[in-house]
XYZ file of C-alpha atoms in Angstrom:
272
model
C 0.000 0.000 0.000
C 2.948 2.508 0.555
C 4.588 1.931 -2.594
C 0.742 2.684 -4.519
C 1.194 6.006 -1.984
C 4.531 6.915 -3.530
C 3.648 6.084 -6.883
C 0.819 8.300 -6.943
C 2.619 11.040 -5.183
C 5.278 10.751 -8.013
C 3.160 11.034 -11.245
C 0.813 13.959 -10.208
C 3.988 15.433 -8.980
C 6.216 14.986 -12.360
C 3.195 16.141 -14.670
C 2.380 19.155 -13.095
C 6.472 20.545 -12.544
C 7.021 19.506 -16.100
C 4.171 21.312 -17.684
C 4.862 25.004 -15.750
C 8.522 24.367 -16.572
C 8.207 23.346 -20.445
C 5.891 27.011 -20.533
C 8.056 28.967 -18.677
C 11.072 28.338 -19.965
C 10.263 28.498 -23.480
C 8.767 31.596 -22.735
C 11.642 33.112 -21.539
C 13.761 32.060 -24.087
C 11.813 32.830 -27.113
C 11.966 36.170 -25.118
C 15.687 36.598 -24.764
C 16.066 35.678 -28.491
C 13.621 38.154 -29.823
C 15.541 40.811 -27.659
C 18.990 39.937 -29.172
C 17.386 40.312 -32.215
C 15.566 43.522 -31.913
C 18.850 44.675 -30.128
C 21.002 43.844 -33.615
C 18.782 45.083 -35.492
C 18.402 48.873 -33.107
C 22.729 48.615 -33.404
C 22.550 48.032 -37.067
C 20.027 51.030 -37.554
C 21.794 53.103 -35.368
C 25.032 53.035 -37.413
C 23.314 53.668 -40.533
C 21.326 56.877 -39.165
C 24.891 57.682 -37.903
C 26.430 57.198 -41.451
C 23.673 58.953 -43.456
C 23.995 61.796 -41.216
C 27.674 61.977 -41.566
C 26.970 61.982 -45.422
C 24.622 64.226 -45.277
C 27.073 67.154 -43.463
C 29.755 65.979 -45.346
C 27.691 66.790 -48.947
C 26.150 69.918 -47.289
C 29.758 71.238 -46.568
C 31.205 70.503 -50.211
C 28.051 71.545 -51.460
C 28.402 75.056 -49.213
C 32.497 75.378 -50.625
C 31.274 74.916 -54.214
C 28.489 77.777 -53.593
C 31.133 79.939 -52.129
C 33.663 79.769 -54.886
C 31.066 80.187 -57.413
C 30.240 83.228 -55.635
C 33.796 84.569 -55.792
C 33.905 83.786 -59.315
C 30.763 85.535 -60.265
C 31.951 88.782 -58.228
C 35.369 89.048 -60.459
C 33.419 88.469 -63.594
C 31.180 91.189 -62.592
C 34.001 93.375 -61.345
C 35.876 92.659 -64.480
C 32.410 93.902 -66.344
C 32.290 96.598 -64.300
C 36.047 98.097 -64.945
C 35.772 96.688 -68.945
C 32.415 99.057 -68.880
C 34.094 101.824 -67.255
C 37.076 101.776 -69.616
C 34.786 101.680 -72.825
C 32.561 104.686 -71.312
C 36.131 106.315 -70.353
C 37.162 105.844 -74.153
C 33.571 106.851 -75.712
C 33.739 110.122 -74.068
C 36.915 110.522 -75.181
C 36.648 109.840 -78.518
C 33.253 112.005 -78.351
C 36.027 114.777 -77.021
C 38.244 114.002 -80.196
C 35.326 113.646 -82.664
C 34.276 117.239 -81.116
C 37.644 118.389 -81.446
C 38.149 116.687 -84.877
C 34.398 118.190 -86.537
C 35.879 122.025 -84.979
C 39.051 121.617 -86.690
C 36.843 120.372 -90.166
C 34.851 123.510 -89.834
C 37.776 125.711 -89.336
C 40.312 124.091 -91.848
C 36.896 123.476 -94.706
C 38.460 125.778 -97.374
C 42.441 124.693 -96.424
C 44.270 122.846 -98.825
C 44.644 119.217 -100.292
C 47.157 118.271 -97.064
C 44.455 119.592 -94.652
C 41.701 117.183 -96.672
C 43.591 114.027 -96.614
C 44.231 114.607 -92.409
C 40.621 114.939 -92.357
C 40.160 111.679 -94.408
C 42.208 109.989 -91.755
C 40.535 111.605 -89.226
C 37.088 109.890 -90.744
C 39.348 106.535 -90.998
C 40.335 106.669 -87.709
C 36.569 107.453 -86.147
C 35.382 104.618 -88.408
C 37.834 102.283 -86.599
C 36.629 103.490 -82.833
C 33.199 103.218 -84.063
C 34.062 99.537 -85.128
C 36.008 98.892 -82.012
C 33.145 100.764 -79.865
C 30.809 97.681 -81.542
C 33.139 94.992 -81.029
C 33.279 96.150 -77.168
C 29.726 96.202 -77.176
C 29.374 92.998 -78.098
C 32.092 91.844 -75.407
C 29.688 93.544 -72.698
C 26.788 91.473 -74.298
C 28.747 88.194 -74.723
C 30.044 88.635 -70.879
C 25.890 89.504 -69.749
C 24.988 86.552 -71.755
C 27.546 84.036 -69.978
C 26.668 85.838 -66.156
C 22.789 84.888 -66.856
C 23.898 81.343 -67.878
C 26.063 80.523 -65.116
C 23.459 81.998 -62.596
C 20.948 79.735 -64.103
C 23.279 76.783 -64.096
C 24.304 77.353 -60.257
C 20.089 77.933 -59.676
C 19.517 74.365 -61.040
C 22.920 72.773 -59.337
C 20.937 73.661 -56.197
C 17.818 72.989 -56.506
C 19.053 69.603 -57.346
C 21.194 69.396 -53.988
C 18.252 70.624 -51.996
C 15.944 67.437 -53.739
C 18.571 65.162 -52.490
C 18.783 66.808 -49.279
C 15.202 66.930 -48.867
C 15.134 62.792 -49.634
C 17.921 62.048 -47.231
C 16.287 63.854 -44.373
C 12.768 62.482 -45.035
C 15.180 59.043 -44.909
C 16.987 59.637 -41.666
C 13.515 61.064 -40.545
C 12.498 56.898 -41.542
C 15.066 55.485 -39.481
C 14.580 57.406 -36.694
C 10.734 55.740 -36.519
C 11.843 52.858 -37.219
C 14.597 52.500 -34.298
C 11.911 54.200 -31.977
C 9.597 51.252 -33.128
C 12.286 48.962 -32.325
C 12.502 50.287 -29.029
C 9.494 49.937 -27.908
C 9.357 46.404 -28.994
C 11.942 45.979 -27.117
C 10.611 47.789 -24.156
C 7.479 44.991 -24.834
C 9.975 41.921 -25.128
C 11.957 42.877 -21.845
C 8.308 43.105 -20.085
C 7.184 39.746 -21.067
C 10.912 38.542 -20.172
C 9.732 40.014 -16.560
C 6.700 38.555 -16.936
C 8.209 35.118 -17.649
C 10.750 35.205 -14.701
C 7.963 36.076 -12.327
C 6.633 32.972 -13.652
C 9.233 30.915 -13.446
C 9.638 32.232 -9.474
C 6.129 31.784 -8.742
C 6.524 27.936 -10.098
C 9.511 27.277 -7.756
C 7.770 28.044 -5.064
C 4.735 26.344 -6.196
C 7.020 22.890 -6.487
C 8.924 23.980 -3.168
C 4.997 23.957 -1.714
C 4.120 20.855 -3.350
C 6.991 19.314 -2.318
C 6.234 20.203 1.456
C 3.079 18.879 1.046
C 4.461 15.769 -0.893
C 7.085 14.858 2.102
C 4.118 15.413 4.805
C 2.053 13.117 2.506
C 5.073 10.426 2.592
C 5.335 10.961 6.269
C 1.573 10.576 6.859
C 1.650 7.194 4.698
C 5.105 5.559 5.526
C 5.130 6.756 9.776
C 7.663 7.889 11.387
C 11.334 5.355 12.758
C 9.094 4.182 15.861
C 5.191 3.502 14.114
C 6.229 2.315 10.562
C 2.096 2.648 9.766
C 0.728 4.579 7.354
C -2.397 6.753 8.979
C -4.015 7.961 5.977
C -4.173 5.102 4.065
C -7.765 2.859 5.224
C -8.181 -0.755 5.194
C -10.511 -2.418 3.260
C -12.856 -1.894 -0.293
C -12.940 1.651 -1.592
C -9.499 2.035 0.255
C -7.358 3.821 -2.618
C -9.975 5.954 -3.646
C -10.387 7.456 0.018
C -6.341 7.566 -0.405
C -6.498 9.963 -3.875
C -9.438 12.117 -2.085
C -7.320 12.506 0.860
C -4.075 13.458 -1.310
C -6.301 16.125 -3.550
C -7.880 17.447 -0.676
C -4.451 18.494 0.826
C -2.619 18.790 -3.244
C -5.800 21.525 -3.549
C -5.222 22.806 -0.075
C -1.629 24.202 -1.375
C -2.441 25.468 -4.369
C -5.074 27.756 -2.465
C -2.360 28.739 -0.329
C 0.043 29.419 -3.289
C -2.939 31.477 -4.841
C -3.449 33.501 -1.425
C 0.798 34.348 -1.775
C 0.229 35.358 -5.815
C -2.379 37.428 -5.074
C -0.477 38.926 -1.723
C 2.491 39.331 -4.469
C 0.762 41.313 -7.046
C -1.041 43.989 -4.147
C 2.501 44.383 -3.411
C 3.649 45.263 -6.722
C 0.446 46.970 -7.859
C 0.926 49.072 -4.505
């Protein structure tokens, strides 16, 4: 009759220990792998925001150098305009001095002779060649206008362009960002059901540590103690074993009541 006791003891023991521990533990580590996981992939993220943003300063500060010297070379072609315009007004005023100069001495010298006639037909040559060399500066001014307007419009389009791919790297990085914040809070999720899991896992120990309590009374009860090697639970006669399995829920349902009564005194504690 003892060894039916033990044997009894031993499977409702062994099924309920190895069903909490099978959930418990692969709860916890399905847990710990997801978090290595979300982990790797909240590193790798990381270093790619950190890249993209150290690409991003390092084409904003080329793109910022380029701007400047483009700058500096628009100013000298303008000041270079500027003086080449200056110049050609200097020399138009001055050759509107000479032609003044030249059409006085014509009046004057109208009636001279043949020598004073050809100086004046050189004087016409000579106008003729200003006036020529008065359109071919013109033109120079126009030609120099002309290349100004198309380098401002090429810079205008060089930056628009950078400020497109600007524009898509932020809204990028701005991508990442969610993503690693969605990361964390999966993580933040993961590492609660971890808790969760190793509360468990506590709260079964003590349930076996109970059951075991209960378990070595039970063997007590049914084996006796060194001086009265009876068992006292166990009855004699018909219906015998099934008094026996009562008797062993009865207390088996006793310490789960009590282990409820701590899991309920643990979670005021920690909702306090």
């Amino acid at each position: 009759m003892s060894s039916t006791c033990l044997s009894l003891l031993e499977s409702k023991f062994s099924e309920g220990a190895l069903s909490t521990a099978m959930d418990s533990k692969g709860l916890i580590s399905f847990a710990q792998r997801k978090a290595l996981q979300y982990k790797a992939s909240a590193k790798t993220l990381s270093k790619q925001l950190r890249h993209a943003s150290e690409d991003v300063m390092r084409k904003n500060t080329i793109i910022h150098g380029e701007r400047v010297r483009f700058q500096e070379t628009i100013a000298r072609l303008e000041a270079s305009v500027q003086d080449s315009s200056k110049r050609l007004c200097r020399e138009a005023r001055d050759l509107g001095k000479e032609l003044l100069v030249i059409k006085q001495e014509i009046v004057s010298t109208i009636s001279h002779d043949e020598q004073l006639h050809s100086s004046h037909s050189d004087l016409k040559i000579k106008y003729a060649e200003l006036l020529e060399e008065s359109k071919s500066s013109q033109k120079q001014i126009q030609n120099l206008k002309n290349m100004n307007s198309d380098l401002w419009r090429e810079s205008e389009s060089y930056y628009l362009k950078q400020k497109a791919h600007i524009a898509q790297q932020d809204s990028q990085i701005s991508q990442l960002q969610e993503e690693m914040q969605e990361m964390q809070r999966r993580e933040a999720k993961l590492k609660k059901k971890l808790d969760k899991g190793r509360m468990m896992e506590l709260r079964r120990l003590q349930k076996l540590a109970l059951l075991e309590e209960v378990g070595t009374t039970l063997l007590k009860t049914c084996i006796g103690s060194e001086h009265n090697p009876v068992c006292t639970i166990v009855p004699e006669g018909p219906g015998a074993e099934d008094s026996l399995n009562f008797r062993i829920d009865k207390l088996v349902a006793l310490a789960c009541a009590q282990l409820d009564m701590l899991v309920d005194r643990d979670q005021r504690k920690e909702g306090t």
